CSV table of C-alpha atoms in Angstrom, one decimal:
chain,number,residue,atom,x,y,z
A,1011,MET,CA,-8.1,-36.5,-21.7
A,1012,LYS,CA,-5.1,-34.4,-22.6
A,1013,ARG,CA,-7.3,-31.5,-22.9
A,1014,LEU,CA,-9.0,-32.0,-19.3
A,1015,ILE,CA,-5.3,-32.5,-17.6
A,1016,ALA,CA,-4.6,-29.1,-19.5
A,1017,ALA,CA,-7.2,-27.3,-18.5
A,1018,PHE,CA,-6.9,-28.7,-14.9
A,1019,LEU,CA,-3.4,-27.4,-14.7
A,1020,LEU,CA,-4.4,-24.3,-16.3
A,1021,ILE,CA,-6.7,-23.6,-13.3
A,1022,VAL,CA,-4.3,-24.4,-10.6
A,1023,SER,CA,-1.8,-22.3,-12.1
A,1024,ALA,CA,-4.2,-19.2,-12.4
A,1025,VAL,CA,-5.4,-19.8,-8.6
A,1026,SER,CA,-1.9,-20.1,-7.6
A,1027,THR,CA,-1.1,-16.9,-8.8
A,1028,THR,CA,-3.8,-15.1,-7.5
A,1029,VAL,CA,-3.3,-16.4,-4.2
A,1030,TYR,CA,0.6,-15.4,-4.5
A,1031,ALA,CA,-0.4,-11.9,-5.8
A,1032,ARG,CA,-2.6,-11.7,-3.1
A,1033,LYS,CA,0.0,-12.5,-0.3
A,1034,ALA,CA,2.3,-9.8,-1.9
A,1035,PHE,CA,-0.4,-7.3,-2.2
A,1036,LEU,CA,-1.1,-7.8,1.8
A,1037,ARG,CA,2.1,-7.9,2.6
A,1038,GLU,CA,3.0,-4.5,0.9
A,1039,ILE,CA,-0.1,-2.9,2.2
A,1040,ASP,CA,0.7,-4.0,5.8
A,1041,SER,CA,4.3,-2.7,5.4
A,1042,LEU,CA,3.0,0.8,4.5
A,1043,SER,CA,0.2,0.9,6.8
A,1044,GLU,CA,2.7,0.1,9.7
A,1045,SER,CA,5.4,2.6,8.5
A,1046,ILE,CA,2.6,5.7,8.0
A,1047,GLN,CA,1.3,4.7,11.7
A,1048,ASN,CA,4.6,4.9,13.1
A,1049,ILE,CA,5.2,8.4,11.4
A,1050,VAL,CA,2.0,9.4,13.4
A,1051,GLU,CA,3.0,8.1,16.5
A,1052,ILE,CA,6.4,10.3,16.3
A,1053,SER,CA,4.6,13.2,15.1
A,1054,GLU,CA,2.8,13.2,18.6
A,1055,LYS,CA,5.9,12.6,20.6
A,1056,GLY,CA,8.9,12.5,18.8
A,1057,SER,CA,12.1,14.8,17.9
A,1058,ASP,CA,12.2,16.1,14.0
A,1059,SER,CA,15.2,13.9,13.4
A,1060,GLU,CA,13.2,10.6,14.5
A,1061,LEU,CA,10.4,12.3,12.3
A,1062,ASN,CA,12.2,12.4,9.2
A,1063,ALA,CA,14.0,9.5,9.5
A,1064,SER,CA,10.6,7.6,9.3
A,1065,ILE,CA,9.4,9.6,6.6
A,1066,ASP,CA,12.6,8.3,4.9
A,1067,ILE,CA,12.1,4.9,5.5
A,1068,LEU,CA,8.5,5.3,4.5
A,1069,LEU,CA,9.5,7.0,1.4
A,1070,LYS,CA,12.4,4.1,0.2
A,1071,LYS,CA,9.2,1.4,1.4
A,1072,TRP,CA,6.8,3.1,-1.0
A,1073,GLN,CA,9.6,3.0,-3.8
A,1074,LYS,CA,10.2,-0.6,-3.7
A,1075,SER,CA,6.3,-1.2,-2.8
A,1076,GLY,CA,4.9,0.8,-5.3
A,1077,LYS,CA,6.5,-1.3,-8.3
A,1078,THR,CA,4.7,-4.2,-7.0
A,1079,LEU,CA,1.3,-2.3,-6.3
A,1080,HIS,CA,1.5,-0.6,-9.5
A,1081,ILE,CA,1.8,-4.5,-11.3
A,1082,LEU,CA,-1.1,-5.7,-9.1
A,1083,VAL,CA,-3.3,-2.4,-8.6
A,1084,ASN,CA,-5.3,-0.3,-11.2
A,1085,HIS,CA,-2.9,2.9,-11.6
A,1086,ALA,CA,-5.9,5.4,-11.2
A,1087,GLU,CA,-6.5,3.9,-7.5
A,1088,MET,CA,-3.0,4.6,-6.6
A,1089,ASP,CA,-2.4,8.0,-7.6
A,1090,GLU,CA,-4.1,9.6,-4.4
A,1091,ALA,CA,-2.1,8.0,-2.0
A,1092,GLU,CA,0.7,8.5,-4.1
A,1093,GLN,CA,0.4,11.8,-3.8
A,1094,ASN,CA,-0.1,11.9,0.1
A,1095,ILE,CA,2.7,9.7,0.9
A,1096,THR,CA,5.1,11.6,-1.5
A,1097,ALA,CA,4.1,15.1,-0.3
A,1098,LEU,CA,4.7,13.6,3.6
A,1099,LYS,CA,8.5,14.9,3.6
A,1100,GLU,CA,7.4,18.6,2.6
A,1101,THR,CA,4.2,18.8,4.8
A,1102,ALA,CA,6.9,17.7,7.5
A,1103,LEU,CA,9.3,20.6,6.1
A,1104,HIS,CA,6.6,23.4,5.5
A,1105,ALA,CA,3.6,22.9,8.0
A,1106,ASP,CA,2.4,21.9,11.3
A,1107,ARG,CA,2.7,18.4,13.0
A,1108,LYS,CA,-1.1,18.5,12.9
A,1109,GLU,CA,-1.6,19.1,9.1
A,1110,LEU,CA,1.4,16.0,9.1
A,1111,ARG,CA,-1.0,13.9,10.8
A,1112,LEU,CA,-4.2,14.8,8.7
A,1113,LYS,CA,-2.4,14.3,5.7
A,1114,CYS,CA,-1.3,10.4,7.3
A,1115,ILE,CA,-4.8,9.6,8.0
A,1116,SER,CA,-5.4,10.0,4.7
A,1117,ALA,CA,-2.7,8.1,3.1
A,1118,LEU,CA,-4.1,5.5,5.7
A,1119,ASN,CA,-7.5,5.8,4.7
A,1120,GLN,CA,-6.4,5.1,0.8
A,1121,ILE,CA,-4.4,2.6,1.7
A,1122,LYS,CA,-7.4,0.7,3.4
A,1123,ASN,CA,-9.5,1.4,0.5
A,1124,LEU,CA,-6.9,0.0,-1.9
A,1125,ARG,CA,-7.1,-3.3,0.5
A,1126,GLU,CA,-10.9,-3.6,0.3
A,1127,SER,CA,-11.3,-2.9,-3.7
A,1128,GLU,CA,-8.6,-5.7,-4.2
A,1129,LYS,CA,-10.5,-8.0,-2.1
A,1130,ILE,CA,-11.1,-11.9,-3.6
A,1131,SER,CA,-15.2,-11.5,-3.8
A,1132,MET,CA,-17.7,-12.4,-6.6
A,1133,GLU,CA,-18.0,-8.9,-7.5
A,1134,ASN,CA,-14.4,-8.5,-8.5
A,1135,ILE,CA,-14.0,-11.6,-10.5
A,1136,LEU,CA,-17.1,-10.9,-12.3
């Protein structure tokens, strides 16, 4: 009977940890996506100072979120997104806004792929 209770408690613990990790992952991904969308909108109709401020906000979020995401996600999947996000500041300084928007769209697509690859499904479990 003690083994059955212990097994049940382990399963409950594993499921609750998975649910918590999934919520944290989605919260971080949504926050990053929202910040990148904000940069795209500002790049279309905002000033350079607004654009630089929004990129700085994104980079601060990335520093915070990156730690959490590196724990939850395979590092190889995050490398490309990290490269695009960290390169936005240099792109804004040395390229036109169209190229900046393309870099943002690429980062958004990579984040979307992260979200899809980390869905809880039988394929990912097995």
